[in-house]
Every structure is written in C-alpha cells, then in structure tokens.
Coordinates of C-alpha atoms in Angstrom, one line a residue:
F1 CA -19.2 -28.5 -2.7
Y2 CA -16.3 -28.8 -0.4
T3 CA -15.0 -32.4 -1.5
S4 CA -11.5 -31.6 -2.4
G5 CA -8.1 -32.7 0.9
T6 CA -8.9 -32.8 4.7
K7 CA -13.1 -32.1 3.4
S8 CA -12.4 -28.3 5.7
L9 CA -12.6 -25.8 3.5
L10 CA -10.8 -23.8 6.5
R11 CA -7.8 -26.5 7.3
D12 CA -7.2 -26.3 3.2
A13 CA -7.5 -22.2 3.9
K14 CA -3.6 -20.4 2.9
I15 CA -2.8 -17.1 4.7
S16 CA -3.7 -15.2 1.0
N17 CA -6.9 -16.3 1.6
A18 CA -7.1 -15.1 4.8
L19 CA -5.8 -11.7 3.5
T20 CA -7.9 -11.3 0.7
G21 CA -10.7 -11.7 3.1
S22 CA -9.8 -9.5 5.5
A23 CA -8.7 -6.9 3.4
V24 CA -12.7 -7.0 2.2
I25 CA -14.5 -6.6 5.2
I26 CA -12.6 -3.6 6.0
V27 CA -12.9 -2.1 2.6
T28 CA -16.2 -2.9 2.8
S29 CA -16.8 -1.4 6.3
I30 CA -14.8 1.7 5.9
V31 CA -17.6 2.1 2.8
I32 CA -20.3 1.5 4.7
M33 CA -19.3 4.5 7.1
A34 CA -18.6 6.7 4.6
L35 CA -21.6 6.6 3.9
I36 CA -22.9 6.8 6.8
F37 CA -21.6 9.8 8.2
R38 CA -21.2 12.6 5.6
P39 CA -19.0 15.5 6.3
R40 CA -21.3 18.1 6.5
R41 CA -17.5 20.5 4.6
R42 CA -16.3 18.1 1.7
N43 CA -13.4 18.8 0.8
R44 CA -13.2 19.9 -3.1
W45 CA -11.0 16.7 -4.2
L46 CA -10.8 14.6 -1.7
D47 CA -13.0 12.7 1.0
P48 CA -11.5 10.7 3.4
G49 CA -13.4 7.7 2.9
P50 CA -12.7 7.4 -1.6
V51 CA -8.9 7.8 -0.2
M52 CA -8.6 5.4 2.4
V53 CA -10.2 3.0 0.4
V54 CA -8.1 3.6 -2.3
V55 CA -5.1 3.3 -0.1
L56 CA -6.3 0.0 1.7
A57 CA -7.0 -1.9 -1.7
A58 CA -3.4 -0.4 -3.0
V59 CA -1.9 -1.9 0.0
S60 CA -3.6 -5.4 1.1
F61 CA -2.3 -6.1 -3.1
V62 CA 1.1 -5.0 -1.9
I63 CA 1.5 -7.9 0.9
L64 CA -0.4 -9.9 -1.1
Y65 CA 2.0 -9.9 -4.1
Y66 CA 5.2 -10.1 -1.7
L67 CA 2.8 -12.4 0.5
T68 CA 2.4 -15.4 -2.9
P69 CA 5.5 -16.3 -3.2
R70 CA 6.3 -16.9 0.2
A71 CA 3.6 -18.8 0.4
L72 CA 4.0 -20.9 -1.7
Q73 CA 7.4 -22.7 -1.1

C-alpha cells in the first residue's frame, strides 16, 4: 500500500508518470482497434496498426527522454 509522502498517490505523481500512462492507453486502444477492424486488402509489407504502434511508442520514448531531465530540476 502507498504510505509515502502526502498519502495521496495522485498528488505525488510526476508528469512522466502521466505521459507513460496515457501512452500505454493510446497504444493499447490502437492495438484493440487493429484487431477488431482488420483491413480487407492487406499491404504486403506494412499494416497501419503495427506501424502506428511503433511510431507512437517511439515518439513517447523521445518525449519522455527529453521531458524527464526538466521535470527533475
């Protein structure tokens, strides 16, 4: 159980925690939509679902990398 700080988990959360949580929710929703709505005609090399997941994960990693040192100051 959370017993540190002000005894409120959301009050002690940082912006990096919010970014990570929202990125996970967005990527998970894209994966679910890609599983439900499969294209009739598939491209041989690139499906839009996995490409979007990889791009969004990479963008969130880059944003988190550049955001974390500023949040710690």
